[in-house]
Coordinates of C-alpha atoms and ligand atoms in Angstrom, one line a residue:
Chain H
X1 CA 80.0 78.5 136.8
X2 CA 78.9 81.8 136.5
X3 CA 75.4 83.2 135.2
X4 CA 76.0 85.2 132.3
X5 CA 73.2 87.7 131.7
X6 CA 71.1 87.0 127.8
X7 CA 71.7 89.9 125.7
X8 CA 69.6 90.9 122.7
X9 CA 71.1 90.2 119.2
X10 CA 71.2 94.4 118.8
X11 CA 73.4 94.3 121.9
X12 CA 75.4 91.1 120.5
X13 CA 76.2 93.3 117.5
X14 CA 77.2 96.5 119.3
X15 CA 80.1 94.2 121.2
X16 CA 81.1 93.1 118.2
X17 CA 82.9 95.8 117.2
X18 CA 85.2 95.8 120.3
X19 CA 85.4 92.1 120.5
X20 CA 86.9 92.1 116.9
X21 CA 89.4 94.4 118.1
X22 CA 90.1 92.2 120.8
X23 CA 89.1 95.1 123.3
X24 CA 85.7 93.8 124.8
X25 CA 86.2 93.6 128.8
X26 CA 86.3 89.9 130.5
X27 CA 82.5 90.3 131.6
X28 CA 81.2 91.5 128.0
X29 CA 83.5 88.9 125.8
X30 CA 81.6 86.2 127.9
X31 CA 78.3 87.8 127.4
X32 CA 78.8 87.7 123.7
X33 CA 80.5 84.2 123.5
X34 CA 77.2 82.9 125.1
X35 CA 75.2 84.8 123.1
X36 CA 77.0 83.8 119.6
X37 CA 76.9 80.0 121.0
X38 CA 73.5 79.9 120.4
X39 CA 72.5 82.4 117.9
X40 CA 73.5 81.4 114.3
X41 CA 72.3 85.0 113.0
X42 CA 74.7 86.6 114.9
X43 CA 77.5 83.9 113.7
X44 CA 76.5 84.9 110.4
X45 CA 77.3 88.7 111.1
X46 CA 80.2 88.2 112.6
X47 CA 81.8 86.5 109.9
X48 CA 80.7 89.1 107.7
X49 CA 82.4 91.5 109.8
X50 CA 85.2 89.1 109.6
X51 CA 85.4 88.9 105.8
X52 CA 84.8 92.4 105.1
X53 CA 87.8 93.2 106.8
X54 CA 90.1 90.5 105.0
X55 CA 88.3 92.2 101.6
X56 CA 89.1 95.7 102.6
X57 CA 92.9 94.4 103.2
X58 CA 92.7 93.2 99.3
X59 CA 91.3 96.4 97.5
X60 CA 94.6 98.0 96.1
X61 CA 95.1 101.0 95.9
X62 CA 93.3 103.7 93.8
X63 CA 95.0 104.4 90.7
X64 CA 96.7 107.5 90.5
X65 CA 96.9 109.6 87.5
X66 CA 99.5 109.7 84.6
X67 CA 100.2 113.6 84.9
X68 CA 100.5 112.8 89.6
X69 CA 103.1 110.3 88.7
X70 CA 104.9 112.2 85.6
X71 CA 105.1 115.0 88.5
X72 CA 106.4 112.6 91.0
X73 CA 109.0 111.3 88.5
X74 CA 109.9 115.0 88.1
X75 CA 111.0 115.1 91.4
X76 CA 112.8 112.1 91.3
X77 CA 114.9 113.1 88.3
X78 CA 115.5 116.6 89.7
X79 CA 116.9 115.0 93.1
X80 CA 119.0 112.4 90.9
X81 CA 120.6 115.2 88.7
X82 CA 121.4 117.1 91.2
X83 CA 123.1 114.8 94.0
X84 CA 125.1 114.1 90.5
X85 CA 126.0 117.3 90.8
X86 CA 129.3 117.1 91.7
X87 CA 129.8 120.9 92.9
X88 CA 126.8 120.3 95.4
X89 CA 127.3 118.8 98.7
X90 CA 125.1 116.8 100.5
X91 CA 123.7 118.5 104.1
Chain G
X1 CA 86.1 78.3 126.4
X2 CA 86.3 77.3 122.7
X3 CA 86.1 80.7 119.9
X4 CA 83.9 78.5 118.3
X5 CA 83.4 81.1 115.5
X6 CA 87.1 81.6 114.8
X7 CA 86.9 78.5 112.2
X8 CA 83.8 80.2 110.4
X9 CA 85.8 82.6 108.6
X10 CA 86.2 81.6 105.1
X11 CA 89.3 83.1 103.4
X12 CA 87.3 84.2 100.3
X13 CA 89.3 83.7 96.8
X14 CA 88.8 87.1 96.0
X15 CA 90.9 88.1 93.5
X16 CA 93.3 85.7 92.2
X17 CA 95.7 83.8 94.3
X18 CA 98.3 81.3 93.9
X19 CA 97.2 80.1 90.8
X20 CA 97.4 78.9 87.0
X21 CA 95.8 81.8 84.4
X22 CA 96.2 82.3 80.6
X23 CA 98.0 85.1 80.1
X24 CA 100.3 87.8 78.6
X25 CA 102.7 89.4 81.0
X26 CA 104.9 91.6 81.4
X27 CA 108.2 92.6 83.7
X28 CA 110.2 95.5 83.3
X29 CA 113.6 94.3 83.6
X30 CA 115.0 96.7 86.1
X31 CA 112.3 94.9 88.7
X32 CA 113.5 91.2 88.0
X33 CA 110.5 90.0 88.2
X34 CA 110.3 86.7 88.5
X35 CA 107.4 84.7 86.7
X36 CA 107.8 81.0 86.9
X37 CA 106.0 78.3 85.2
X38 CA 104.6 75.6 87.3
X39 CA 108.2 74.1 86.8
X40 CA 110.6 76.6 85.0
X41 CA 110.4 80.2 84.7
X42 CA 108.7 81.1 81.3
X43 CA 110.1 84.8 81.4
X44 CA 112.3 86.7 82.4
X45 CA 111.7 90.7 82.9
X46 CA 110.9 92.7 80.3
X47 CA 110.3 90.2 77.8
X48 CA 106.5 89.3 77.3
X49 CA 104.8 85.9 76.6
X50 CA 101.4 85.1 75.7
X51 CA 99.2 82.4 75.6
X52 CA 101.2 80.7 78.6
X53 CA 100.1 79.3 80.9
X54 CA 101.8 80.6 83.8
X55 CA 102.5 80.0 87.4
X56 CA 103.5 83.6 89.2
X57 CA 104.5 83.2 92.7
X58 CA 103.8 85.1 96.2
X59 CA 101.0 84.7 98.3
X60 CA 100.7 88.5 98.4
X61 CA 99.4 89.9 95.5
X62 CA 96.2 91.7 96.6
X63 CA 97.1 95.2 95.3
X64 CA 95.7 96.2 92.2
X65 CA 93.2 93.8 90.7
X66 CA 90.4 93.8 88.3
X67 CA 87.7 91.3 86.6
X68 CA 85.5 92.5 83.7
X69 CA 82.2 90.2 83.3
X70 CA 84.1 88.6 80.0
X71 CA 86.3 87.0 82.8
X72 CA 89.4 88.8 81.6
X73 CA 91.4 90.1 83.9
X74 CA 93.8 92.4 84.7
X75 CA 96.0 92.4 87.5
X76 CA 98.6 94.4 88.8
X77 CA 101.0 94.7 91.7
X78 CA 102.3 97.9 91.6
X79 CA 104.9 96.9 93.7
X80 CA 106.9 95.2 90.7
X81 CA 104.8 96.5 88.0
X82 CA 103.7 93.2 86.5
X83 CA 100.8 93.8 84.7
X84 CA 99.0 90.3 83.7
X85 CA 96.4 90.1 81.6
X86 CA 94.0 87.0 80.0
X87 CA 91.8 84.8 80.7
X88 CA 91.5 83.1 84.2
X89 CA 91.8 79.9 84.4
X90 CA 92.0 79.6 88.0
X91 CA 93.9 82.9 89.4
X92 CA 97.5 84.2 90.0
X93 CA 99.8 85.8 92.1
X94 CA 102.6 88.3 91.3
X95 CA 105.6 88.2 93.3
X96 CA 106.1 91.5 95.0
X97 CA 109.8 93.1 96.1
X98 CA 109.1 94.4 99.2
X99 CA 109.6 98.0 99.8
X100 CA 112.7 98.1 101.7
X101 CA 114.2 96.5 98.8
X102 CA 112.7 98.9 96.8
X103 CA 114.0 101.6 98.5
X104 CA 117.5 100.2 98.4
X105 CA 116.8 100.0 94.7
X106 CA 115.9 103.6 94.2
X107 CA 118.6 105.1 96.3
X108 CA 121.2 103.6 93.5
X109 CA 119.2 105.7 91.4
X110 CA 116.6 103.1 89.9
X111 CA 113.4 105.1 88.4
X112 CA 111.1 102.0 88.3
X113 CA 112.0 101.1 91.8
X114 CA 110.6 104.7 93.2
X115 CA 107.6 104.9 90.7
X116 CA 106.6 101.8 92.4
X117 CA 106.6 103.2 95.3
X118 CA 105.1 106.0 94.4
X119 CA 102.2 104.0 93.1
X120 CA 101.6 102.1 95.7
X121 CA 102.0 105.1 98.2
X122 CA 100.9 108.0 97.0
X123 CA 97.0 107.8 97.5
X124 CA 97.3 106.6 100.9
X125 CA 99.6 110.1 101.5
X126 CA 96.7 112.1 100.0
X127 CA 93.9 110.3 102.5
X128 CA 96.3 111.1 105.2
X129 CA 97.6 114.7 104.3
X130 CA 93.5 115.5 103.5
X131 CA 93.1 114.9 106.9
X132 CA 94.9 117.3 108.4
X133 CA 94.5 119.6 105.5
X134 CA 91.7 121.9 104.1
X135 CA 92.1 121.5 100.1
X136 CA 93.4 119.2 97.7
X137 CA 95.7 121.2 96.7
X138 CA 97.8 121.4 99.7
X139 CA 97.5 117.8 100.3
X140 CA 99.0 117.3 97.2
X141 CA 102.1 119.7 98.4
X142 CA 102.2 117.8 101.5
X143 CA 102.6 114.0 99.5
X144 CA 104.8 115.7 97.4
X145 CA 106.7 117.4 100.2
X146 CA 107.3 113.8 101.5
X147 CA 108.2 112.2 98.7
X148 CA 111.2 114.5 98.6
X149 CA 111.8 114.6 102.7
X150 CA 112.1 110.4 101.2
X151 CA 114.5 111.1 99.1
X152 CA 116.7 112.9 101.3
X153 CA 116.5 111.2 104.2
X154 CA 116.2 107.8 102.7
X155 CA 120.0 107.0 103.0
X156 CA 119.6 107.4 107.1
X157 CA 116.7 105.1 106.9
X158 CA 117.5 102.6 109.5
X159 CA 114.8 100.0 109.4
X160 CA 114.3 100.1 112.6
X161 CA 110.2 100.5 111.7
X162 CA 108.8 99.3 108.2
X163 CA 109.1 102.0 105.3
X164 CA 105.3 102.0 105.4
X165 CA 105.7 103.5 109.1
X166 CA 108.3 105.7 108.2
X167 CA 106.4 107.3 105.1
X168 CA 103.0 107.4 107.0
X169 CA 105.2 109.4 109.9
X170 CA 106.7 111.7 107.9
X171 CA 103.2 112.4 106.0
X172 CA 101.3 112.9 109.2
X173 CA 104.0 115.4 110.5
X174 CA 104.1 117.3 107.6
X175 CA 100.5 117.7 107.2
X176 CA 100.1 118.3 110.9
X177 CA 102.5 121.2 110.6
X178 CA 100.6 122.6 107.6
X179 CA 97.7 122.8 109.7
X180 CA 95.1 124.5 107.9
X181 CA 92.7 122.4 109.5
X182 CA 91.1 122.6 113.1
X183 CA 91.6 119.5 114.6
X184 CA 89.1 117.2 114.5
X185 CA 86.4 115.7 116.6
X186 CA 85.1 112.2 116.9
X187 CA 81.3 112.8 116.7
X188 CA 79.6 111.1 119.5
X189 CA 77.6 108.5 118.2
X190 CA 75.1 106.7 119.4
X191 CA 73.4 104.6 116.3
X192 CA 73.6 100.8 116.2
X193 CA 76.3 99.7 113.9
X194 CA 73.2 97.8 111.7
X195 CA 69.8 99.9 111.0
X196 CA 67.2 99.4 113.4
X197 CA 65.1 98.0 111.0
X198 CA 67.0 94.8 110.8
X199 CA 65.4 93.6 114.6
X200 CA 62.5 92.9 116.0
X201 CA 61.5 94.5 119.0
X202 CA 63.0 92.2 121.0
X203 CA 66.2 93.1 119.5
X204 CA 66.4 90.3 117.4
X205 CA 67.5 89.4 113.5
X206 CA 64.2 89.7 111.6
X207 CA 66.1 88.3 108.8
X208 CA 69.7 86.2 109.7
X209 CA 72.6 88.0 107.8
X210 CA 73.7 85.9 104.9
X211 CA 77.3 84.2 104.8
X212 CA 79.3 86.3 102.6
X213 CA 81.3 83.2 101.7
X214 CA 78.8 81.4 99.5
X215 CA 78.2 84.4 97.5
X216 CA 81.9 85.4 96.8
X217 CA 82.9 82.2 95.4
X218 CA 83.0 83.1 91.8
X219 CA 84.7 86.0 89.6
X220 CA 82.2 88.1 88.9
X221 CA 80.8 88.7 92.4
X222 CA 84.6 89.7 93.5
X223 CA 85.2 91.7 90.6
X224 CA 81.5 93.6 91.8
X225 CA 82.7 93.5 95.5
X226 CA 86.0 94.5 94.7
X227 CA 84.6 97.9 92.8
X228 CA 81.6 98.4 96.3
X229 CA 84.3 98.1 98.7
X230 CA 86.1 100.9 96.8
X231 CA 83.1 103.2 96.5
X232 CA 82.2 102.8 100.1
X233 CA 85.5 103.6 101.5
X234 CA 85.5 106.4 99.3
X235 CA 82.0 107.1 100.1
X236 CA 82.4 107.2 104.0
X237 CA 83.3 110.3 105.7
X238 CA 86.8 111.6 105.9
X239 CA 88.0 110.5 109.5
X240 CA 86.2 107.1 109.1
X241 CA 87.8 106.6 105.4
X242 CA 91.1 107.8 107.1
X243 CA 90.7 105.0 109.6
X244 CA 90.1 102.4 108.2
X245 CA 91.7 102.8 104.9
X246 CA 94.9 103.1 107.8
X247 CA 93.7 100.0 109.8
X248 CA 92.1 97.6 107.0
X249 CA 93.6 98.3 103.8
X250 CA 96.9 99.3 105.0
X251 CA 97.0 96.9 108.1
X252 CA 98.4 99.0 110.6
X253 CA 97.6 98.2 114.3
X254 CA 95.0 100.4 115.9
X255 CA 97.9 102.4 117.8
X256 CA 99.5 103.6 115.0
X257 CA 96.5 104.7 113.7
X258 CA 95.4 106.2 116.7
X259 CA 99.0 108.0 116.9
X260 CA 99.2 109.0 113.1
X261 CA 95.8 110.3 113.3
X262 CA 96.0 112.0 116.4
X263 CA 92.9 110.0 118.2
X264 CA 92.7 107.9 121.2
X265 CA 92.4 104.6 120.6
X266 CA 89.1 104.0 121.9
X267 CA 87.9 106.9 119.6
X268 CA 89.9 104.9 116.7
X269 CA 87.5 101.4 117.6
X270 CA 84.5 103.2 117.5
X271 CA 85.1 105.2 114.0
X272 CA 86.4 101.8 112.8
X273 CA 83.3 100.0 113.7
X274 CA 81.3 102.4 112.1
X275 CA 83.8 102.6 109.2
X276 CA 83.8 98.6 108.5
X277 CA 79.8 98.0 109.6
X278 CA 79.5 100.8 106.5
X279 CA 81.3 99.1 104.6
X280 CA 79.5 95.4 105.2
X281 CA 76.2 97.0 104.6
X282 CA 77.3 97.7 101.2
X283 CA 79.2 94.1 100.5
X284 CA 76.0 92.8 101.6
X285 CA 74.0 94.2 99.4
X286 CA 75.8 93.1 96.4
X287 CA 76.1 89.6 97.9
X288 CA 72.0 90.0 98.3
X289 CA 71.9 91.2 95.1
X290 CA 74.0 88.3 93.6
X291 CA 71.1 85.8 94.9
X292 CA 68.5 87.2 93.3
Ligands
ZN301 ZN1 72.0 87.1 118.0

């Protein structure tokens, strides 16, 4: 089996990024697998990282206005009445 | 070797979801919402109940969703335009009509099917307009812009991507072509993703992180996290709120982002670390704050 070099729990969290992304190369994934194997701090962090982005995937949207969405509807209507238009012709 | 962290992550019961809650709803009818007791549906759109308990279906509900410290909540998918509101018993999920089904629903001229759209769309078009644009203003000509280039072209919609894909195209190009903004550069960064001050010198924790799980478990904490996370996406700076309001809250894959945006995708990772490690920072706080 091969050595794998210690990093340093700044280091561990500087992979992280990458590794969440599934980008980190062969040689640094195995770096920070050892390193998370026996560092519970780090564990901890990375299932922060973990649940902030399932919490960021639940926020909803910001509301939008009344008056944004009136003008929206506006548009809507406009294009409705006119493709009824019956002496207009679609391009 | 075993991911022996893959099993740590704790899906957090954040909102409400696939539950029982006390409630009055209500459907607009063009939608057909469906809200189902646990055994029979209780109502039918447009018509309101209250004091029900109620059991909504879909496992996807996380759209719109609020907690006040009275427990009440309010929750809405925009998607369908249920609004719910009451006391939680446990939580709830709204079914959602997906958005090529709204789309099909619009194009025979249904009004409620394109506000719903609209609602669920049109802030992510402004993030992604202001980023190729210099003003509000002409970010709001851009969505706009799209929403009608949608209209038009929504009969030759193939499907062939997702409607989300589509939209997000069609706003980037737009905007792009506007171009009133020079195009912009990933700042080279060099900081740690976590402040300095957190290790020792020999680069370890001084104090372990905290499990975010533990601390989420109850209402009032998500209703608090829900609120942070929104003020530190807002908060971050544009290209990083672009990103990962594109990657995270949207769920795109980090090509399209990279592609919509107009950055190479190992630009796209780093901005998205920074973007998300922001955005712990401030989750963590509130969880820290939640202990004391
Ligand atoms: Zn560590």
């Amino acid at each position: 089996m091969m050595l794998v070099k210690d990093i340093n729990c700044r280091h561990a969290v500087r992979l992280i990024g990458d590794y969440l992304e599934g980008k980190l190369s062969r040689r640094d994934r195995r770096r920070l697998e050892h390193h998370l194997a026996g560092c519970d701090a780090c564990g901890a962090y990375l299932e922060q990282m973990r649940a902030t982005i399932a919490l960021a995937g639940q926020v909803g949207p910001e509301d939008l206005s009344d008056d944004a969405l009136d003008a929206l509807l506006d548009v809507f209507d406009n294009f409705q009445r006119d493709r009824g238009d019956p002496g207009e012709d679609m391009p | 070797m075993v991911p022996i962290f893959a099993s740590s992550l704790v899906i957090l019961p954040f909102h409400v979801c696939a539950a029982i809650i006390e409630c009055d709803v209500e459907a607009p009818a063009t939608l057909g919402a469906t809200v189902t007791s646990a055994s029979e549906p209780i109502a039918s759109s447009g018509e309101t109940i209250s004091d029900a308990t109620i059991f909504l279906e879909n496992p996807k509900v996380h759209h719109s969703c609020r907690f006040d410290a009275a427990r009440r909540c309010s929750l809405r998918s925009p998607a369908t335009d249920v609004r719910v509101t009451g006391n939680i018993c446990q939580s709830a999920t709204v079914s959602e009509v997906d958005d090529e089904e709204l789309l099909q629903r619009f194009l025979q001229g249904d009004r409620d099917s394109f506000r719903a759209l609209v609602q669920r769309y049109q802030p992510v078009l402004l993030q992604i307009a202001r980023y190729y644009v210099n003003s509000t203003a002409s970010a709001e000509d851009v969505a706009q812009d799209t929403w009608i280039a949608v209209l038009k072209g929504a009969e030759r919609f193939e499907g062939r991507a997702s409607f989300k894909t589509w939209l997000f195209r069609i706003v980037a190009n737009r905007a792009r072509s506007t171009g009133t903004r020079e195009k912009r550069q990933v700042p080279v960064d060099t900081t740690d993703p976590v402040a300095g001050d957190r290790f020792n010198t020999q680069g370890m924790w001084k104090e372990p992180p905290v499990v975010f799980a533990d601390l989420l478990a109850d209402t009032e904490s998500n209703y608090a996290v829900a609120a942070a996370i929104h003020a530190a996406i807002a908060d971050l700076p544009e290209i990083q709120r672009s990103v990962v309001t594109l990657r995270d809250v949207e769920g795109l894959s980090t090509s399209e982002v990279a592609s919509l945006l107009e950055l190479s995708e190992a630009n796209t990772r780093v901005v998205l670390h920074r973007a998300r490690a922001h955005i712990r920072e401030v989750v963590e706080r509130v969880a820290e704050g939640g202990r004391q």
